[in-house]
Tab-separated table of C-alpha atoms and ligand atoms in Angstrom:
chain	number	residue	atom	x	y	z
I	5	UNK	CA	105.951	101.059	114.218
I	6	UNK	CA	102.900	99.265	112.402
I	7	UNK	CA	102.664	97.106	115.126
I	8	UNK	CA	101.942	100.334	117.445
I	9	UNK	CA	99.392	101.584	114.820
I	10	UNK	CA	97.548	98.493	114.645
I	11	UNK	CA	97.092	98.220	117.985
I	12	UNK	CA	95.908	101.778	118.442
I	13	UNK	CA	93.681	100.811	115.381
I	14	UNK	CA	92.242	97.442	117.150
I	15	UNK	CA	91.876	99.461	120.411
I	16	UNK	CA	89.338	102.044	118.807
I	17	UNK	CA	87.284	99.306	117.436
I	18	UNK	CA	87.193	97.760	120.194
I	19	UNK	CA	85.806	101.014	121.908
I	20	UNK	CA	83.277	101.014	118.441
I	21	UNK	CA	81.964	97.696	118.093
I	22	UNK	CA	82.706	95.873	121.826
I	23	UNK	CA	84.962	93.070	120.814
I	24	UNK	CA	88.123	92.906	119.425
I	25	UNK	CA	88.667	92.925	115.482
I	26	UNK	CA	89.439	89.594	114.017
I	27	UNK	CA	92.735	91.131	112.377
I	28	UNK	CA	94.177	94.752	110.985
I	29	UNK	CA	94.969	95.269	107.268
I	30	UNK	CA	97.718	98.413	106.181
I	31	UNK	CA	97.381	99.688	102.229
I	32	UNK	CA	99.332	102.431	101.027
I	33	UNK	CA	98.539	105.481	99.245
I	34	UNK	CA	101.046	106.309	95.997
I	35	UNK	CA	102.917	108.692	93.862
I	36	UNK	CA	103.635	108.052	90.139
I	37	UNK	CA	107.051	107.933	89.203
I	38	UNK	CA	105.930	108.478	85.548
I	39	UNK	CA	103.594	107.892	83.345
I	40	UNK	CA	100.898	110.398	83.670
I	41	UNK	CA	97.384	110.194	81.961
I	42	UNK	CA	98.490	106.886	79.803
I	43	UNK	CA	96.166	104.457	82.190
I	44	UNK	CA	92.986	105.473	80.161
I	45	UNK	CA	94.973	104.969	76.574
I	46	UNK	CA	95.723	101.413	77.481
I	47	UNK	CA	99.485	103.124	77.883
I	48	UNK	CA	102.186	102.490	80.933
I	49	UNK	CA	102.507	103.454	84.574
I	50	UNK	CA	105.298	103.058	87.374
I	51	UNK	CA	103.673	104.291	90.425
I	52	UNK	CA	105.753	102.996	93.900
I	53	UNK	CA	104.099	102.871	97.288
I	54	UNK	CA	104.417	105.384	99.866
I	55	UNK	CA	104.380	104.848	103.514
I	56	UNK	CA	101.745	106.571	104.108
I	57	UNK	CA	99.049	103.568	104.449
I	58	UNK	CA	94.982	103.412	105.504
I	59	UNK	CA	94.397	100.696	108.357
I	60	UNK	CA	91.915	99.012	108.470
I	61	UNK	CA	90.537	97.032	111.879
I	62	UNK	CA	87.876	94.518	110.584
I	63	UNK	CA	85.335	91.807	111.937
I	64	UNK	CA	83.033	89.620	109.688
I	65	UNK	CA	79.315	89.555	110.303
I	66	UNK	CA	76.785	87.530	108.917
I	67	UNK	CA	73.455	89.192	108.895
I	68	UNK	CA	73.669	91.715	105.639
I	69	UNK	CA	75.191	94.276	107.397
I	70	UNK	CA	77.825	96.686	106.808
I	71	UNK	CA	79.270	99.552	110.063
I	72	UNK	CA	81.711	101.898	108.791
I	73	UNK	CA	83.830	104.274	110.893
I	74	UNK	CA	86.750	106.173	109.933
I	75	UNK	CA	88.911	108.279	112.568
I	76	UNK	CA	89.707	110.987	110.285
I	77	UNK	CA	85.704	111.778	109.467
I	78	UNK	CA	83.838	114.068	111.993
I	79	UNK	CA	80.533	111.729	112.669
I	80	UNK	CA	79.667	108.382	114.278
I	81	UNK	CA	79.497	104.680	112.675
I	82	UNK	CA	77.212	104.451	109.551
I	83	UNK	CA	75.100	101.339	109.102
I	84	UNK	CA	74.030	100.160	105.692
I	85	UNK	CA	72.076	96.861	105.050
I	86	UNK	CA	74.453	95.187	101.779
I	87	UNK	CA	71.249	94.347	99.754
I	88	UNK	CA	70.341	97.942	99.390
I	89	UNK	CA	73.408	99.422	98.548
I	90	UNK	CA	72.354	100.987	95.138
I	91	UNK	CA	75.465	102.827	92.689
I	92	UNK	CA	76.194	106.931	92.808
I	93	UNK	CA	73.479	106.626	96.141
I	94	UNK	CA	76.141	107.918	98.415
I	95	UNK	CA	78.149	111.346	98.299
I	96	UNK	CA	80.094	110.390	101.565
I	97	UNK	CA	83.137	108.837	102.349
I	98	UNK	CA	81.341	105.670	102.955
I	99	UNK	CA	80.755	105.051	99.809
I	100	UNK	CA	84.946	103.784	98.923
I	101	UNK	CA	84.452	101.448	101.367
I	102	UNK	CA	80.493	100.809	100.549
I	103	UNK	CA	81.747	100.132	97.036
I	104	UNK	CA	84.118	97.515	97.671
I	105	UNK	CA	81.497	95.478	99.495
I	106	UNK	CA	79.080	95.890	96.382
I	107	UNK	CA	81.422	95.621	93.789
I	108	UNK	CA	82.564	92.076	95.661
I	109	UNK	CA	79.366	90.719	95.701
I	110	UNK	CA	78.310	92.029	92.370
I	111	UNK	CA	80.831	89.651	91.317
I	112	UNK	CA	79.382	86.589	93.399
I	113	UNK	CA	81.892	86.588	95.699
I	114	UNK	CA	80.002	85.706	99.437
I	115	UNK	CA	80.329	88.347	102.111
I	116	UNK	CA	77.816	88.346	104.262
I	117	UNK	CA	78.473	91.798	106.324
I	118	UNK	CA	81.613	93.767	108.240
I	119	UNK	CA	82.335	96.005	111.100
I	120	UNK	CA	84.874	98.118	109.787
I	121	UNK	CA	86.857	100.925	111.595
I	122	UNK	CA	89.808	102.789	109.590
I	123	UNK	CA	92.261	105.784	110.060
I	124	UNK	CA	94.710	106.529	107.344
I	125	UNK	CA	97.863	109.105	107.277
I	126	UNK	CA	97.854	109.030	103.419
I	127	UNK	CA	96.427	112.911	102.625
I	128	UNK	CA	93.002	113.361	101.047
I	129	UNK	CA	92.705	114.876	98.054
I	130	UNK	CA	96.568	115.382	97.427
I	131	UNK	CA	96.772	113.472	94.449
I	132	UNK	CA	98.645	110.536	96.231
I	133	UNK	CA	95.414	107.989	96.242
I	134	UNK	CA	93.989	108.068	99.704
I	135	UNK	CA	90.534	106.740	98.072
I	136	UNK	CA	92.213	103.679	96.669
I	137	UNK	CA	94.041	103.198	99.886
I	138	UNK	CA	90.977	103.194	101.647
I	139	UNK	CA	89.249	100.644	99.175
I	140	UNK	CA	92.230	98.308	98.929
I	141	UNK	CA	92.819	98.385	102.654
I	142	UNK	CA	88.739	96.774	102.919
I	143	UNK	CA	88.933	94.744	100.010
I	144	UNK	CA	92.261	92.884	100.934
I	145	UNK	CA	90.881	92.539	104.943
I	146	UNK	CA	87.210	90.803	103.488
I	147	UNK	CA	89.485	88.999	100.478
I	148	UNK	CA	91.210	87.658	104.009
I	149	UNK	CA	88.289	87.208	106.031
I	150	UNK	CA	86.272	85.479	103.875
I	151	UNK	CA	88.860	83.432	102.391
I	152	UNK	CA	88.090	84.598	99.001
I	153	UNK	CA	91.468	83.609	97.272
I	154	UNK	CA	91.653	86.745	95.429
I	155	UNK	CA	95.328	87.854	93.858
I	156	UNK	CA	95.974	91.633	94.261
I	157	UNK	CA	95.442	92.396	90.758
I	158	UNK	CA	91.405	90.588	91.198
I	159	UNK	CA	91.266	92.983	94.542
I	160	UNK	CA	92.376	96.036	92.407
I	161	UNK	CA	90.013	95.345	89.572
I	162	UNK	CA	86.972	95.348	92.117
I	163	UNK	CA	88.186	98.109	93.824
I	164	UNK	CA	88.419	100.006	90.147
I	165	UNK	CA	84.601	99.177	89.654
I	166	UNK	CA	83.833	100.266	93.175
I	167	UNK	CA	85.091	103.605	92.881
I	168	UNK	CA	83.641	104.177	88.599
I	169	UNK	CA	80.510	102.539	89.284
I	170	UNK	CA	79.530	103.114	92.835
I	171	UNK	CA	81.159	105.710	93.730
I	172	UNK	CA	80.877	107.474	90.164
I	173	UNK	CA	84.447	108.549	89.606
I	174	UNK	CA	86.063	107.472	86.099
I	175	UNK	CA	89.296	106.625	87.288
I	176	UNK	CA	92.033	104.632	85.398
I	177	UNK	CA	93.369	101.149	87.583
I	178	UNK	CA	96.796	102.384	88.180
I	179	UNK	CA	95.789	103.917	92.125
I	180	UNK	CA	93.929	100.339	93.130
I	181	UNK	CA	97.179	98.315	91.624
I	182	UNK	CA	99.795	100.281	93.182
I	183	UNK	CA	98.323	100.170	96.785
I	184	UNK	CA	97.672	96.333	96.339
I	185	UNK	CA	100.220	94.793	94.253
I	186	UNK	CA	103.340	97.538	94.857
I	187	UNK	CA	106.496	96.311	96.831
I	188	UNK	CA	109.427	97.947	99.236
I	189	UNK	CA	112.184	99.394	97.207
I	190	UNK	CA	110.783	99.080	94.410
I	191	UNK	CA	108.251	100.595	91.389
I	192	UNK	CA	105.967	98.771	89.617
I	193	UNK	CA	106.034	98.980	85.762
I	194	UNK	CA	102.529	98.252	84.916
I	195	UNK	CA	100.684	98.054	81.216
I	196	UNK	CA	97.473	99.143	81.517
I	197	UNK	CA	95.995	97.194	78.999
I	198	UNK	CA	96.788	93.690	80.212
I	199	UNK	CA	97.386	94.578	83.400
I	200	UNK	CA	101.133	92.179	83.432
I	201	UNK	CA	103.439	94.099	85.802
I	202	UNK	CA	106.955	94.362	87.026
I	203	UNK	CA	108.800	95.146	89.748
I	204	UNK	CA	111.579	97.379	89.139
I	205	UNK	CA	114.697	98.015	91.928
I	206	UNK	CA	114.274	101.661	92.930
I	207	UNK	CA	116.228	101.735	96.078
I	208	UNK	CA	116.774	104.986	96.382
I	209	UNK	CA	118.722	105.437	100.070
I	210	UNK	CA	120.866	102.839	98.813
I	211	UNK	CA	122.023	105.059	96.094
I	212	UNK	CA	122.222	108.467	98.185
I	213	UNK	CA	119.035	109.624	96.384
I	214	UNK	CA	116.038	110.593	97.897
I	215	UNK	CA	112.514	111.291	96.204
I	216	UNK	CA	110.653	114.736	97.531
I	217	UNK	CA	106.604	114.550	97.220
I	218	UNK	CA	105.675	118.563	97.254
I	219	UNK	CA	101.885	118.581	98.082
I	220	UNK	CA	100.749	122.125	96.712
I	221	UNK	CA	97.992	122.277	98.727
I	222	UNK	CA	95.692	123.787	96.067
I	223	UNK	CA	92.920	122.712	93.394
I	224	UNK	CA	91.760	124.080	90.891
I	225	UNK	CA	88.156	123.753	91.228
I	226	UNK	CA	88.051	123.784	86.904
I	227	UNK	CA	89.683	120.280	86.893
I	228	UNK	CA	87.114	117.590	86.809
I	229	UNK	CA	85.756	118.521	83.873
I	230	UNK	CA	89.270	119.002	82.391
I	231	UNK	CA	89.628	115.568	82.651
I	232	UNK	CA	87.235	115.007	80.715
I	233	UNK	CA	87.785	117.192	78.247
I	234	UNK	CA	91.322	115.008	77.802
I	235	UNK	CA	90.138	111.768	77.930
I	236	UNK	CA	87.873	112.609	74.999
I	237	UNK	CA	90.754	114.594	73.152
I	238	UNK	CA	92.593	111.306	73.786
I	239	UNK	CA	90.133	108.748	72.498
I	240	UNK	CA	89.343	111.607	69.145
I	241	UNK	CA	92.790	110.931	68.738
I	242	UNK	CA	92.764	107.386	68.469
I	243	UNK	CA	89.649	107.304	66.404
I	244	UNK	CA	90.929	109.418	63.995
I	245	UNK	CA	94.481	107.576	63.659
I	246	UNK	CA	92.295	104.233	63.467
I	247	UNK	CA	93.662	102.327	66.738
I	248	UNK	CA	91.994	100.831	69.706
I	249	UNK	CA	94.118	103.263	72.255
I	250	UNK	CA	97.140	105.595	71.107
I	251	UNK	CA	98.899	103.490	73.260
I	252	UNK	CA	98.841	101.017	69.404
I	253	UNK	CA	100.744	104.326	68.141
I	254	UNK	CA	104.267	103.188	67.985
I	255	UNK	CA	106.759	105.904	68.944
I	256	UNK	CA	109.060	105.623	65.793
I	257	UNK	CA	105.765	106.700	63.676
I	258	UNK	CA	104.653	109.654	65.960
I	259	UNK	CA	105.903	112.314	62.993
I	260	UNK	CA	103.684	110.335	61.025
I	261	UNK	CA	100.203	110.457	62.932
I	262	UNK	CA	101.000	113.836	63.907
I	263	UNK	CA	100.837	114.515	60.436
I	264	UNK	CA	97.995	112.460	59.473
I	265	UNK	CA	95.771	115.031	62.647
I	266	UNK	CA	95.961	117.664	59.846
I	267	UNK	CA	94.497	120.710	61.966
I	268	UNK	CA	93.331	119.203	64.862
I	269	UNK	CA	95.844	121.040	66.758
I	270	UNK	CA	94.446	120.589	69.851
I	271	UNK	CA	94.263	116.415	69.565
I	272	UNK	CA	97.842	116.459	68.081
I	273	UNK	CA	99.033	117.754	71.422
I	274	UNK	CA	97.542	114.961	73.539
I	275	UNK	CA	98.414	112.768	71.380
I	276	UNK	CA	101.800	113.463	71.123
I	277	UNK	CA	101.846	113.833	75.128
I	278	UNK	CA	100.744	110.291	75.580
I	279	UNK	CA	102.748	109.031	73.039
I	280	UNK	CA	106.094	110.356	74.047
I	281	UNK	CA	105.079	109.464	77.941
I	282	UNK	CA	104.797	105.914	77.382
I	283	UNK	CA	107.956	106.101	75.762
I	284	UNK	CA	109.904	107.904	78.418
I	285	UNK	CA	107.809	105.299	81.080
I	286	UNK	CA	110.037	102.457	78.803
I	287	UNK	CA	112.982	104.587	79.027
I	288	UNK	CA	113.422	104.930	82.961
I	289	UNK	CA	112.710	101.220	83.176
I	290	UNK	CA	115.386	100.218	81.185
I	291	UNK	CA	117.746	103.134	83.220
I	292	UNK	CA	116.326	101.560	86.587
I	293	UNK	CA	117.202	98.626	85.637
I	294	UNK	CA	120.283	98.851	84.029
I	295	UNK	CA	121.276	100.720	87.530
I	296	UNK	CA	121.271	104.505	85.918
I	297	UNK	CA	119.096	105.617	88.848
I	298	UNK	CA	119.997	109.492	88.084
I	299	UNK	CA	119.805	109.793	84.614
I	300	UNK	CA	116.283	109.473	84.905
I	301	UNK	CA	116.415	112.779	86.245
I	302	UNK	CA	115.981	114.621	82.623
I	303	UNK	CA	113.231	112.279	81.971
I	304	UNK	CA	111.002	112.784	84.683
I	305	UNK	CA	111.373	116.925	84.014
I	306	UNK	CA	110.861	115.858	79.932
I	307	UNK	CA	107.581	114.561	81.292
I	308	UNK	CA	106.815	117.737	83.166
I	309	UNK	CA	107.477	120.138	80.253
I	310	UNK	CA	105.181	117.411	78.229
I	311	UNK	CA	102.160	117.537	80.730
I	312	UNK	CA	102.609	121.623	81.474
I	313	UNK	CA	102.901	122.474	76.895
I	314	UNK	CA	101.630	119.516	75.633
I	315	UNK	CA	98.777	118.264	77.922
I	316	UNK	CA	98.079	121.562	79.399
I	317	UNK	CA	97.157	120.476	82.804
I	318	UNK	CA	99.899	121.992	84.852
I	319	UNK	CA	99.096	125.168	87.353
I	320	UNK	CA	101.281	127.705	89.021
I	321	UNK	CA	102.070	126.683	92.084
I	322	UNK	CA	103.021	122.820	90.188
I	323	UNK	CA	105.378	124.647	87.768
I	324	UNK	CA	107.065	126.816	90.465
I	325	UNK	CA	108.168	123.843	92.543
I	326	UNK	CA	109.703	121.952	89.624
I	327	UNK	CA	111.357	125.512	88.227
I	328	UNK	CA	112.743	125.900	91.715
I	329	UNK	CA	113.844	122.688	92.460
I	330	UNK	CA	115.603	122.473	89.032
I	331	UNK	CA	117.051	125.456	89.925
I	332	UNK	CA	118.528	124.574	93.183
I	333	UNK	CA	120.072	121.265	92.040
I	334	UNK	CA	117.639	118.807	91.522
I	335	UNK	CA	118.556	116.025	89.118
I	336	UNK	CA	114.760	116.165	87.928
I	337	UNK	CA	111.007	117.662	88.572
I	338	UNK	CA	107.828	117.002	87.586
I	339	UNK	CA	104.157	116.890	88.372
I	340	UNK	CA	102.550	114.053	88.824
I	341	UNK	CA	98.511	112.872	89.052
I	342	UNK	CA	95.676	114.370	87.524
I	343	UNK	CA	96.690	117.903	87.400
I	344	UNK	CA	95.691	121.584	88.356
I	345	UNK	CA	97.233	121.351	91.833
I	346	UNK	CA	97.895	118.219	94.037
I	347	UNK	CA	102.033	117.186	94.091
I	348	UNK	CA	104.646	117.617	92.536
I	349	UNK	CA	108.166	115.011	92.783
I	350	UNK	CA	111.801	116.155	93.204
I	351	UNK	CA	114.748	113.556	92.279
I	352	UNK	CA	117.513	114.824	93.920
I	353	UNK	CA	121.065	113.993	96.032
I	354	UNK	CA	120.188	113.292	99.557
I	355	UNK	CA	122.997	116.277	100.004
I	356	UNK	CA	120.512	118.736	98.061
I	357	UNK	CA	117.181	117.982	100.218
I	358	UNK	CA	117.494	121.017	102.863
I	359	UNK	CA	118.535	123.272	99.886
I	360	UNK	CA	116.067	121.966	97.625
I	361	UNK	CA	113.075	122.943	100.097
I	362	UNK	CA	114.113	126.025	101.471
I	363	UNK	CA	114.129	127.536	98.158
I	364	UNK	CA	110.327	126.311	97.727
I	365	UNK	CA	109.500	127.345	100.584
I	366	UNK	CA	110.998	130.909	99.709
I	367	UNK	CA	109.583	131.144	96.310
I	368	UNK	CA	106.445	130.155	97.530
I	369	UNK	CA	106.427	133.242	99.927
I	370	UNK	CA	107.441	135.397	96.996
I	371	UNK	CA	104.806	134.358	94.513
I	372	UNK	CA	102.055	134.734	97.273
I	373	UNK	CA	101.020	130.999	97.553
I	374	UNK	CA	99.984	129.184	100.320
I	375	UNK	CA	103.626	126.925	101.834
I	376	UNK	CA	103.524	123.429	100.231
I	377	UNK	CA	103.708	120.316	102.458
I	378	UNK	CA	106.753	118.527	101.531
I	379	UNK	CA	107.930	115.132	102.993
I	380	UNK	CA	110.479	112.259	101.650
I	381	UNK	CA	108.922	109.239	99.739
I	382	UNK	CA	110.996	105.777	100.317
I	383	UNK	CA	109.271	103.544	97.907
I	384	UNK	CA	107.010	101.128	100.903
I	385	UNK	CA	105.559	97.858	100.616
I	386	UNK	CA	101.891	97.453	99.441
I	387	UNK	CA	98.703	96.202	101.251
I	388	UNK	CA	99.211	93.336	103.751
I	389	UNK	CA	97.735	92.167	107.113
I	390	UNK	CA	99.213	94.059	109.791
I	391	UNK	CA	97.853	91.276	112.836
N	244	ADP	P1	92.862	111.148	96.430
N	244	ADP	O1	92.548	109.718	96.169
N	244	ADP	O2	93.789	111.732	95.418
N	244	ADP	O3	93.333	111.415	97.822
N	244	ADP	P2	90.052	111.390	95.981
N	244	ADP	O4	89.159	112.559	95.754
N	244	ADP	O5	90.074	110.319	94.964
N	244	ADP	O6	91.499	111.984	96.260
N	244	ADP	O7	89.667	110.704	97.354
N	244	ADP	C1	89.522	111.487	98.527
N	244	ADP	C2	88.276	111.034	99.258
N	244	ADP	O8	88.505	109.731	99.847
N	244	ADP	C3	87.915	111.919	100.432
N	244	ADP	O9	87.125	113.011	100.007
N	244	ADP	C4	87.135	110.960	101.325
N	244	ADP	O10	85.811	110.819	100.848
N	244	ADP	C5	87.843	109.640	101.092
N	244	ADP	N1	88.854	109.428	102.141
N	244	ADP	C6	90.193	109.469	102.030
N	244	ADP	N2	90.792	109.182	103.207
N	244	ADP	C7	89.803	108.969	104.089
N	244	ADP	C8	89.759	108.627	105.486
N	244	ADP	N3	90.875	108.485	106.211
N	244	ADP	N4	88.545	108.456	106.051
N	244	ADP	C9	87.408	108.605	105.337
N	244	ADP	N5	87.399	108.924	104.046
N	244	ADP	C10	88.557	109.110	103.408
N	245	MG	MG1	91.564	108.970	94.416
């Protein structure tokens, strides 16, 4: 199967550029098992890998030069020259990609130019990571290319700095490591602060279980700056309790700091959100490990009622699919990314799966929203060189 889509891949650069590509790259887009809105309070993650990958068909050059084409972008190939790439100078999609070629030489590494063509099946704008897809995918081929000896965690970094500085977008380093550093069957239990990972078995067809990703469809247009709004909530928090992150607030003392935010109703909530996520993010790694693959069911809808009452970033449409699915048998529901629309994840029996959907399909006609896109998520490998 990736052998047909590189191919296709290598043939339309071919077409682009007049020569073939000196090799094809795959990195996947991702879904957070749990561990929502910890990465910026130095707090845990356990995003896994989805199939869903951006490929990328890639040729060196050595005269400052940068083409970019992607398949899924109405337009032709843009050409930048590498020494005037400036940060925040591009609103395009170019500028993921753009980024990573900046953000690589910011950091002395010496690439010298790239023809670059790329197509990519993971969703845009769905909460599942396409731009880090798209970033790792040219960071790993170039990393290759220009035999820069960088590990996948170095690759994810840059691509991090790519997207907050060049691009502009003050995202957390969970998307970059999952696409780069995830693995098949598997999630990757990642601290955000020191950026030591794990992988952790999460074989789901071997167990009967299968994972849903519901893409909603919507946004909320309100939730950029709502984002915002809780990352500052977040590091009030902290500031008032006296720690570096409230990841440093232990969970056996949350009573305590809640106690110690007085009034500051609005700060105990997030606080108390990240708090008891990075303690369920513990709990379902000891579970997944320990081989209790559905008892982390009532953890991952614990986290859901946690980010809808605590957090406050839930919508509608998010908290009808996990209500249904609950409903109709799921072993557990919850939201997952930023918030305000994007995806939602079902853990459920592979018996339950027709069942499951139908229903959200049905109560999505009843409330009035627009039908959710719902596929099956078997946890993939991360980026690697397809040829
Ligand atoms: P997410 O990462 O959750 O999908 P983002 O807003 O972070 O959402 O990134 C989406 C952006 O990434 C798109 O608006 C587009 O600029 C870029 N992008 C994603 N996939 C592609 C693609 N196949 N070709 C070109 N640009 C893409
Ligand atoms: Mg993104």
């Amino acid at each position: 199967m990736s052998e047909a889509v590189a191919g296709a891949v290598a043939e339309r650069f071919k077409e682009l550029y007049g020569a073939d590509p000196e090799g094809v790259w795959a990195a996947p887009g991702r879904v957070n098992l749990i561990g929502e809105h910890t990465d910026y309070n130095d707090g845990f993650v356990m995003p896994f890998a989805l199939p869903h990958t951006a490929v990328a068909a890639v040729s060196r050059r050595e005269d400052g030069v940068v083409r970019l084409h992607s398949q899924d972008v109405e337009g032709g190939v843009s050409e930048l020259r590498l020494d005037s790439l400036t940060p925040e100078s591009d609103t395009a999609w170019t500028a993921y990609p753009a980024g990573v070629l900046w953000a690589l030489r910011e950091a002395g590494h010496p690439v010298t130019g790239a023809d670059i063509h790329l197509a990519s099946t993971v969703p845009a704008g769905a909460g599942l990571s396409s731009s880090a897809a798209l970033e790792v995918v040219v960071a790993l081929a170039l990393n290759d290319l220009f035999s820069l000896g960088l590990r996948g965690w170095q690759l994810a970094r840059l691509c991090q700095r790519a997207e907050n500085v060049y691009v502009g977008a003050p995202v957390g380093i969970m998307d970059q490591t999952a696409s780069a550093c995830c693995e098949a069957g598997h999630a990757l239990f990642l601290d955000t602060r020191d950026l030591s990972q794990r992988q952790i078995p999460f074989d789901l067809a071997a167990e009967g279980l299968r994972l849903l990703v519901v893409d909603t469809q919507v946004k909320h247009a309100h939730s950029e700056g709502e984002y915002g709004k809780r990352r500052a909530g977040c590091e009030k928090g902290a500031a008032l309790l006296g720690v570096d992150a409230l990841r440093d607030v232990p969970y056996d003392e949350l009573d305590d700091a809640l106690s110690r935010l007085g009034d500051e109703e609005e700060v105990r909530r997030l606080v108390r959100h990240v708090v008891t996520e990075n303690h369920r993010v513990e709990q379902v790694v000891s579970l997944l490990e320990s081989g209790g693959t559905r008892a982390i069911g009532p953890l991952l809808t614990e986290g859901h009622a946690s980010l809808r009452d605590d957090f406050r970033i839930s919508c509608p449409e998010l908290d009808l699919v996990v209500d249904t699915a609950l409903a109709s048998g799921a072993l557990g529901a919850r939201m997952t990314g930023g918030g305000f629309g994007g995806s939602a994840i079902v853990l459920t029996e592979a018996t339950e799966v027709d069942t499951i959907t139908t229903a959200i399909e049905k109560a999505f006609t009843t409330a009035g929203f627009t039908q959710p896109r719902t596929f099956e998520a078997t946890p993939s490998p991360g980026a690697r060189r397809l040829r």
